[in-house]
Short mmCIF file of C-alpha atoms in Angstrom, two decimals:
data_model
loop_
_atom_site.label_atom_id
_atom_site.label_comp_id
_atom_site.label_asym_id
_atom_site.label_seq_id
_atom_site.Cartn_x
_atom_site.Cartn_y
_atom_site.Cartn_z
CA UNK M 1 -20.60 -9.11 6.54
CA UNK M 2 -19.51 -10.98 3.55
CA UNK M 3 -22.26 -10.67 0.81
CA UNK M 4 -23.70 -14.52 0.45
CA UNK M 5 -22.34 -16.20 -2.74
CA UNK M 6 -25.27 -16.63 -5.36
CA UNK M 7 -25.89 -20.04 -6.30
CA UNK M 8 -24.61 -19.01 -10.37
CA UNK M 9 -21.63 -17.33 -8.77
CA UNK M 10 -19.66 -19.43 -11.15
CA UNK M 11 -21.37 -18.04 -14.47
CA UNK M 12 -20.87 -14.42 -13.03
CA UNK M 13 -18.28 -12.73 -13.93
CA UNK M 14 -15.49 -10.34 -11.63
CA UNK M 15 -18.23 -8.38 -8.94
CA UNK M 16 -18.55 -4.45 -9.46
CA UNK M 17 -17.38 -2.27 -6.72
CA UNK M 18 -20.00 0.90 -5.34
CA UNK M 19 -17.97 3.19 -7.45
CA UNK M 20 -17.74 1.06 -10.38
CA UNK M 21 -20.56 3.23 -12.08
CA UNK M 22 -18.68 6.52 -12.01
CA UNK M 23 -15.55 5.35 -12.93
CA UNK M 24 -16.81 3.74 -16.43
CA UNK M 25 -18.38 6.82 -16.88
CA UNK M 26 -14.50 7.91 -16.92
CA UNK M 27 -13.28 5.02 -19.09
CA UNK M 28 -12.07 6.00 -22.55
CA UNK M 29 -9.92 2.27 -22.96
CA UNK M 30 -11.52 -0.36 -21.39
CA UNK M 31 -8.58 -1.53 -19.09
CA UNK M 32 -9.55 -3.72 -16.16
CA UNK M 33 -8.09 -6.49 -14.22
CA UNK M 34 -9.93 -8.83 -11.32
CA UNK M 35 -8.50 -7.31 -7.61
CA UNK M 36 -9.72 -10.20 -5.38
CA UNK M 37 -13.52 -10.40 -6.48
CA UNK M 38 -13.43 -7.33 -8.14
CA UNK M 39 -12.98 -5.64 -11.14
CA UNK M 40 -10.92 -2.30 -11.37
CA UNK M 41 -9.45 -0.18 -13.93
CA UNK M 42 -5.94 -0.38 -15.01
CA UNK M 43 -6.21 3.28 -16.18
CA UNK M 44 -9.67 5.02 -17.11
CA UNK M 45 -8.14 7.44 -19.88
CA UNK M 46 -4.55 8.26 -19.38
CA UNK M 47 -1.74 7.00 -16.85
CA UNK M 48 -0.03 10.95 -17.23
CA UNK M 49 -2.86 12.44 -16.55
CA UNK M 50 -4.01 10.38 -13.76
CA UNK M 51 -0.37 10.11 -12.13
CA UNK M 52 -0.18 14.35 -12.41
CA UNK M 53 -3.60 14.57 -11.01
CA UNK M 54 -1.69 12.73 -7.55
CA UNK M 55 1.24 14.74 -7.76
CA UNK M 56 -0.55 18.14 -9.06
CA UNK M 57 -3.86 18.61 -7.74
CA UNK M 58 -6.06 15.66 -6.66
CA UNK M 59 -7.27 11.87 -7.47
CA UNK M 60 -9.84 9.58 -6.56
CA UNK M 61 -8.41 5.56 -6.41
CA UNK M 62 -11.53 2.52 -5.59
CA UNK M 63 -9.84 1.40 -2.61
CA UNK M 64 -13.04 -1.08 -2.02
CA UNK M 65 -11.32 -4.56 -2.73
CA UNK M 66 -9.09 -4.25 0.10
CA UNK M 67 -9.44 -6.87 2.70
CA UNK M 68 -11.06 -5.29 5.41
CA UNK M 69 -11.75 -6.81 9.03
CA UNK M 70 -13.36 -5.71 12.40
CA UNK M 71 -11.79 -6.52 15.49
CA UNK M 72 -13.70 -6.05 18.76
CA UNK M 73 -13.41 -7.64 22.20
CA UNK M 74 -11.64 -6.93 25.75
CA UNK M 75 -8.61 -8.63 24.15
CA UNK M 76 -8.47 -7.12 21.04
CA UNK M 77 -5.36 -4.82 22.14
CA UNK M 78 -3.94 -8.28 23.44
CA UNK M 79 -5.00 -9.96 20.11
CA UNK M 80 -3.49 -7.54 17.88
CA UNK M 81 -0.41 -7.47 20.05
CA UNK M 82 0.52 -10.69 19.57
CA UNK M 83 0.26 -10.85 16.35
CA UNK M 84 1.42 -7.50 15.10
CA UNK M 85 5.71 -6.95 14.90
CA UNK M 86 4.56 -2.99 16.15
CA UNK M 87 4.00 -2.18 19.78
CA UNK M 88 0.05 -1.85 19.51
CA UNK M 89 -0.55 -0.58 22.81
CA UNK M 90 1.11 2.84 21.78
CA UNK M 91 -1.71 3.81 19.05
CA UNK M 92 -4.36 5.76 20.47
CA UNK M 93 -7.92 5.76 19.90
CA UNK M 94 -8.26 7.95 16.73
CA UNK M 95 -4.88 6.76 15.03
CA UNK M 96 -3.75 4.58 12.53
CA UNK M 97 -0.74 2.28 12.29
CA UNK M 98 0.83 0.69 9.56
CA UNK M 99 2.61 -2.42 10.52
CA UNK M 100 3.68 -6.26 9.62
CA UNK M 101 2.93 -9.79 11.00
CA UNK M 102 4.98 -12.91 11.05
CA UNK M 103 5.09 -16.55 10.74
CA UNK M 104 6.88 -18.33 14.07
CA UNK M 105 10.07 -18.17 11.59
CA UNK M 106 9.93 -14.91 11.40
CA UNK M 107 9.05 -14.17 7.74
CA UNK M 108 6.70 -11.61 6.93
CA UNK M 109 2.80 -12.61 6.35
CA UNK M 110 1.64 -9.06 5.17
CA UNK M 111 1.52 -5.50 6.03
CA UNK M 112 -1.57 -3.23 6.23
CA UNK M 113 -2.82 -0.81 8.03
CA UNK M 114 -4.77 -0.82 11.73
CA UNK M 115 -7.67 2.08 12.48
CA UNK M 116 -8.29 2.19 16.21
CA UNK M 117 -11.83 3.40 16.59
CA UNK M 118 -12.69 2.88 20.20
CA UNK M 119 -10.58 1.25 23.18
CA UNK M 120 -11.82 -2.59 22.35
CA UNK M 121 -12.45 -1.97 18.30
CA UNK M 122 -9.98 -1.98 15.70
CA UNK M 123 -10.05 -2.57 11.92
CA UNK M 124 -7.29 -4.62 10.55
CA UNK M 125 -6.68 -3.71 6.44
CA UNK M 126 -4.80 -5.84 4.28
CA UNK M 127 -3.52 -6.49 0.70
CA UNK M 128 -4.59 -10.33 0.83
CA UNK M 129 -6.98 -12.12 2.69
CA UNK M 130 -6.46 -13.08 6.40
CA UNK M 131 -9.20 -14.53 8.04
CA UNK M 132 -7.43 -17.63 8.32
CA UNK M 133 -4.57 -16.18 10.08
CA UNK M 134 -6.89 -14.46 12.35
CA UNK M 135 -8.51 -17.63 12.93
CA UNK M 136 -5.63 -19.22 13.79
CA UNK M 137 -4.35 -16.26 16.45
CA UNK M 138 -7.58 -15.60 18.27
CA UNK M 139 -7.02 -18.95 20.06
CA UNK M 140 -7.59 -18.04 23.83
CA UNK M 141 -8.61 -14.40 23.13
CA UNK M 142 -12.11 -13.30 24.26
CA UNK M 143 -12.20 -11.06 20.94
CA UNK M 144 -14.14 -11.60 17.85
CA UNK M 145 -13.42 -10.55 14.66
CA UNK M 146 -15.50 -10.14 10.83
CA UNK M 147 -14.57 -9.63 7.45
CA UNK M 148 -16.40 -6.21 6.20
CA UNK M 149 -14.94 -5.93 2.59
CA UNK M 150 -17.91 -5.84 1.27
CA UNK M 151 -19.35 -3.72 3.29
CA UNK M 152 -17.61 -0.70 3.16
CA UNK M 153 -17.19 1.50 0.57
CA UNK M 154 -13.49 2.71 0.65
CA UNK M 155 -11.70 5.08 -1.24
CA UNK M 156 -8.61 7.07 -1.46
CA UNK M 157 -8.25 10.32 -2.00
CA UNK M 158 -4.89 12.13 -3.10
CA UNK M 159 -3.46 15.08 -3.93
CA UNK M 160 -1.92 18.39 -2.77
CA UNK M 161 -5.59 20.72 -3.19
CA UNK M 162 -7.29 17.46 -1.14
CA UNK M 163 -7.67 19.29 1.90
CA UNK M 164 -9.29 22.51 0.36
CA UNK M 165 -12.17 20.25 -1.51
CA UNK M 166 -12.96 18.54 2.16
CA UNK M 167 -13.32 21.88 3.49
CA UNK M 168 -15.72 23.10 0.62
CA UNK M 169 -17.85 19.77 1.51
CA UNK M 170 -18.46 21.59 5.23
CA UNK M 171 -16.09 18.94 6.98
CA UNK M 172 -15.91 21.09 10.04
CA UNK M 173 -11.57 21.01 11.39
CA UNK M 174 -10.62 18.18 8.50
CA UNK M 175 -7.53 20.98 8.53
CA UNK M 176 -6.55 19.92 12.27
CA UNK M 177 -6.50 15.87 11.16
CA UNK M 178 -2.74 15.45 11.65
CA UNK M 179 -0.94 12.14 9.63
CA UNK M 180 -2.37 9.00 10.73
CA UNK M 181 -5.37 10.69 12.73
CA UNK M 182 -9.05 9.23 11.61
CA UNK M 183 -12.50 10.66 12.40
CA UNK M 184 -15.68 10.13 11.76
CA UNK M 185 -17.47 12.92 9.91
CA UNK M 186 -21.66 13.27 9.82
CA UNK M 187 -22.64 12.52 5.55
CA UNK M 188 -26.26 12.08 4.84
CA UNK M 189 -27.36 10.65 8.46
CA UNK M 190 -24.21 8.24 8.01
CA UNK M 191 -20.71 8.11 9.85
CA UNK M 192 -18.22 9.07 6.76
CA UNK M 193 -14.29 7.80 8.14
CA UNK M 194 -11.86 9.71 7.11
CA UNK M 195 -7.96 8.96 7.48
CA UNK M 196 -5.15 11.03 6.82
CA UNK M 197 -3.46 8.11 5.49
CA UNK M 198 -2.47 7.33 1.84
CA UNK M 199 -0.34 5.59 -0.59
CA UNK M 200 1.30 8.09 -2.49
CA UNK M 201 3.63 10.48 -0.91
CA UNK M 202 1.30 12.69 -1.23
CA UNK M 203 -0.81 15.18 1.24
CA UNK M 204 -4.28 12.72 1.10
CA UNK M 205 -6.93 10.90 2.45
CA UNK M 206 -8.74 7.57 2.62
CA UNK M 207 -12.28 7.35 3.59
CA UNK M 208 -15.18 4.50 4.30
CA UNK M 209 -18.60 4.45 4.03
CA UNK M 210 -21.44 2.52 3.37
CA UNK M 211 -21.96 1.00 -0.16
CA UNK M 212 -25.44 2.80 -0.23
CA UNK M 213 -23.36 6.32 0.36
CA UNK M 214 -21.02 5.67 -1.83
CA UNK M 215 -22.01 7.55 -4.99
CA UNK M 216 -23.61 10.27 -3.11
CA UNK M 217 -19.51 10.51 -1.55
CA UNK M 218 -18.37 10.70 -5.01
CA UNK M 219 -20.43 13.04 -6.33
CA UNK M 220 -19.67 15.09 -3.41
CA UNK M 221 -16.73 15.35 -3.97
CA UNK M 222 -16.22 16.02 -7.46
CA UNK M 223 -18.85 19.27 -7.02
CA UNK M 224 -16.47 20.19 -4.13
CA UNK M 225 -13.55 19.78 -6.71
CA UNK M 226 -15.22 20.98 -10.00
CA UNK M 227 -12.32 23.87 -10.03
CA UNK M 228 -9.60 21.60 -9.20
CA UNK M 229 -9.20 19.27 -11.77
CA UNK M 230 -10.05 15.85 -9.45
CA UNK M 231 -9.22 12.46 -11.58
CA UNK M 232 -10.30 9.26 -10.88
CA UNK M 233 -7.08 7.06 -11.50
CA UNK M 234 -6.33 3.14 -11.93
CA UNK M 235 -3.57 1.16 -10.14
CA UNK M 236 -0.95 1.75 -13.42
CA UNK M 237 -0.58 5.82 -11.81
CA UNK M 238 -1.20 4.66 -8.59
CA UNK M 239 2.19 1.91 -9.16
CA UNK M 240 4.58 5.05 -10.22
CA UNK M 241 3.85 7.19 -7.21
CA UNK M 242 4.07 4.49 -4.64
CA UNK M 243 7.88 3.21 -6.02
CA UNK M 244 8.26 7.36 -5.89
CA UNK M 245 7.28 7.14 -2.45
CA UNK M 246 8.97 4.12 -1.30
CA UNK M 247 6.39 2.40 -0.29
CA UNK M 248 5.85 -1.84 -0.37
CA UNK M 249 3.40 -4.38 -1.91
CA UNK M 250 2.64 -7.32 -1.00
CA UNK M 251 3.20 -9.95 -3.93
CA UNK M 252 5.90 -7.72 -5.68
CA UNK M 253 8.31 -6.63 -3.55
CA UNK M 254 7.89 -9.65 -1.01
CA UNK M 255 6.56 -13.02 -1.33
CA UNK M 256 3.68 -13.88 1.44
CA UNK M 257 5.20 -16.30 3.99
CA UNK M 258 1.81 -18.22 4.14
CA UNK M 259 1.53 -18.46 0.66
CA UNK M 260 5.36 -19.71 -0.19
CA UNK M 261 6.41 -22.94 -0.40
CA UNK M 262 10.09 -22.52 -1.29
CA UNK M 263 12.99 -21.94 1.41
CA UNK M 264 14.50 -18.56 0.81
CA UNK M 265 11.89 -16.87 -1.05
CA UNK M 266 10.32 -15.08 2.13
CA UNK M 267 11.40 -12.03 3.86
CA UNK M 268 11.76 -10.52 7.22
CA UNK M 269 11.33 -7.26 8.48
CA UNK M 270 14.41 -6.82 8.40
CA UNK M 271 15.23 -7.44 5.12
CA UNK M 272 12.14 -5.33 3.78
CA UNK M 273 14.11 -2.28 5.52
CA UNK M 274 11.26 -2.43 8.19
CA UNK M 275 13.32 -3.10 11.11
CA UNK M 276 11.93 0.23 12.75
CA UNK M 277 8.76 -1.57 13.13
CA UNK M 278 10.17 -4.45 15.28
CA UNK M 279 9.47 -3.84 18.63
CA UNK M 280 11.63 -7.43 20.45
CA UNK M 281 11.30 -5.41 23.76
CA UNK M 282 7.38 -4.64 23.73
CA UNK M 283 5.70 -6.27 26.96
CA UNK M 284 3.77 -8.99 24.94
CA UNK M 285 5.18 -12.36 22.81
CA UNK M 286 4.62 -12.36 19.21
CA UNK M 287 4.97 -14.49 16.44
CA UNK M 288 8.03 -14.56 15.49
CA UNK M 289 9.79 -12.86 17.82
CA UNK M 290 11.74 -15.54 18.79
CA UNK M 291 13.23 -15.83 15.08
CA UNK M 292 13.67 -12.00 14.60
CA UNK M 293 15.52 -11.56 18.00
CA UNK M 294 18.44 -14.36 16.96
CA UNK M 295 18.33 -11.81 12.98
CA UNK M 296 19.03 -8.81 14.95
CA UNK M 297 21.65 -10.89 16.85
CA UNK M 298 23.51 -13.16 13.91
CA UNK M 299 22.42 -10.68 11.12
CA UNK M 300 19.85 -10.76 7.71
CA UNK M 301 20.23 -12.91 4.65
CA UNK M 302 19.49 -9.91 2.63
CA UNK M 303 19.42 -6.30 2.40
CA UNK M 304 16.13 -4.61 0.56
CA UNK M 305 17.68 -1.25 -1.86
CA UNK M 306 16.11 1.83 -3.23
CA UNK M 307 18.24 2.18 -6.41
CA UNK M 308 18.88 5.10 -8.54
CA UNK M 309 19.53 4.03 -11.80
CA UNK M 310 21.39 5.62 -14.47
CA UNK M 311 20.21 6.06 -18.00
CA UNK M 312 16.54 6.23 -19.27
CA UNK M 313 16.26 2.05 -19.51
CA UNK M 314 13.67 0.62 -16.59
CA UNK M 315 15.66 -2.22 -14.82
CA UNK M 316 12.47 -4.17 -15.25
CA UNK M 317 13.56 -7.77 -13.88
CA UNK M 318 16.71 -7.04 -14.23
CA UNK M 319 19.19 -9.07 -12.45
CA UNK M 320 22.16 -6.74 -9.77
CA UNK M 321 25.48 -7.34 -9.97
CA UNK M 322 28.61 -5.87 -8.06
CA UNK M 323 30.47 -4.52 -10.63
CA UNK M 324 30.15 -4.29 -14.66
CA UNK M 325 29.32 -7.90 -15.68
CA UNK M 326 30.53 -9.19 -12.67
CA UNK M 327 29.04 -11.33 -9.60
CA UNK M 328 25.26 -11.91 -9.15
CA UNK M 329 24.14 -10.59 -6.07
CA UNK M 330 20.29 -10.02 -5.90
CA UNK M 331 17.55 -8.62 -8.32
CA UNK M 332 15.31 -5.96 -9.20
CA UNK M 333 11.40 -6.32 -7.96
CA UNK M 334 9.80 -2.75 -8.52
CA UNK M 335 11.04 -0.50 -11.38
CA UNK M 336 9.62 2.62 -13.22
CA UNK M 337 10.25 6.04 -14.90
CA UNK M 338 10.07 8.67 -11.69
CA UNK M 339 8.19 11.75 -13.47
CA UNK M 340 8.24 13.41 -10.11
CA UNK M 341 11.73 12.67 -9.19
CA UNK M 342 13.51 13.07 -12.40
CA UNK M 343 14.63 9.69 -12.06
CA UNK M 344 14.85 6.07 -13.48
CA UNK M 345 14.52 3.99 -9.90
CA UNK M 346 14.03 0.70 -8.91
CA UNK M 347 13.74 -1.36 -5.52
CA UNK M 348 15.46 -4.88 -5.44
CA UNK M 349 17.10 -7.19 -3.22
CA UNK M 350 20.84 -8.58 -2.84
CA UNK M 351 23.11 -10.30 -0.44
CA UNK M 352 24.56 -9.29 2.56
CA UNK M 353 26.55 -7.19 3.13
CA UNK M 354 26.31 -5.70 -0.12
CA UNK M 355 23.79 -2.48 -0.94
CA UNK M 356 24.68 -0.15 1.94
CA UNK M 357 23.41 3.26 1.25
CA UNK M 358 25.95 4.96 -1.36
CA UNK M 359 27.34 1.94 -2.96
CA UNK M 360 27.31 1.24 -6.36
CA UNK M 361 26.32 -1.78 -7.60
CA UNK M 362 25.18 -2.53 -11.50
CA UNK M 363 22.30 -3.56 -13.31
CA UNK M 364 21.95 -5.75 -16.04
CA UNK M 365 19.58 -4.71 -18.46
CA UNK M 366 17.62 -6.12 -21.30
CA UNK M 367 14.75 -4.04 -23.78
CA UNK M 368 13.61 -5.02 -26.70
CA UNK M 369 13.31 -2.15 -29.85
CA UNK M 370 11.24 -2.79 -33.16
CA UNK M 371 11.51 -6.60 -31.97
CA UNK M 372 15.09 -6.82 -31.56
CA UNK M 373 16.27 -7.53 -27.69
CA UNK M 374 19.35 -5.10 -26.67
CA UNK M 375 21.69 -5.00 -23.37
CA UNK M 376 22.70 -2.54 -21.61
CA UNK M 377 24.55 -2.67 -18.00
CA UNK M 378 23.24 0.47 -15.79
CA UNK M 379 24.56 1.54 -12.99
CA UNK M 380 23.05 2.09 -10.00
CA UNK M 381 22.66 4.20 -6.37
CA UNK M 382 22.33 2.80 -3.62
CA UNK M 383 20.23 5.27 -1.81
CA UNK M 384 18.37 5.47 1.74
CA UNK M 385 15.67 8.09 1.15
CA UNK M 386 12.82 8.01 -0.63
CA UNK M 387 12.49 9.20 -4.29
CA UNK M 388 9.33 11.57 -3.83
CA UNK M 389 8.97 13.14 -0.24
CA UNK M 390 7.23 17.19 -0.31
CA UNK M 391 6.76 18.52 3.46
CA UNK M 392 3.69 19.01 2.51
CA UNK M 393 2.69 15.59 2.92
CA UNK M 394 3.03 15.53 6.71
CA UNK M 395 2.13 20.13 7.56
CA UNK M 396 -0.97 20.42 9.30
CA UNK M 397 -2.79 22.27 8.82
CA UNK M 398 -2.09 21.51 4.85
CA UNK M 399 -1.45 24.48 2.89
CA UNK M 400 -4.46 25.95 1.28
CA UNK M 401 -5.50 26.99 -2.16
#
């Protein structure tokens, strides 16, 4: 359900999520930005405190602005199998799948998660709005879809003690939920959907409920976690955690194909190191299949790289070179100091055939100190694993605390 646009919408500021009032109670810095139509915090008090709540205790991140679409009908599976590069027949009821979807040239339009609620009922969650993409792909299928963004209040609950807190809330058998499982619970007479998914590389859950029950859910989590330092977080802390965990962000690590006009600025799943998602041999034709088959045979243009960067100067917007002061071969897309990985880390792209795991490339880093710009060269090692991937992320049941 999409809320109607008011007559005076052009006079109004960004909208508030159902969790806004509780987040505002924690706000000490008034640093907010706009995500879709909503206002959300960069951080509420301290990026460091918020980041370490993800890694050491429990954190709450407001996911409400994520675009959400309910997809129903006898052809719902065939529709999604046509749209996604992944074989959706392997995603059973009660499971969640990560996937990307492409245009006819095999270039990634967006990524997201697909929740299978029933044989003929799915929920698609994406960073960007996808209504027009869904409309174009639904032609010829017996399927209905509806945007539910405003009708669902969503939270990411991430951190090593989250399962303990959910057990304190009385959610029976929550500890048996495996990674990418989803389950419904009764919460004050309404359905609370909980999936064991997240964007931080930690043990964690994502929760969806009606906006009317949002504050009651927030309060129940805080009460059940009163001994565990639960802390709401903003996007700055999440950004550090997701780079440590090796997760891509649309619009940052790749340009969405349907919004890009310059040739060569888009990426295929293979060029995002997401070839493991592509099922070329599934029993369904899907968007971009022919182009991806050709790329598989002839090779990709670019390689996505994870970089362990020498020194302590983050490689923000840096160009990448084949050797010190050598030839430009790519650029950095995301970068951070990883507090848990204890490394200076970055994502980027290089031209093929550069950037194989174990290779050394170089970054030209510019940084400003007391208004003076400085330049350093940093050696970068290409790695093939995430910088943070603790065993507790997959352990079932999770360790108790």
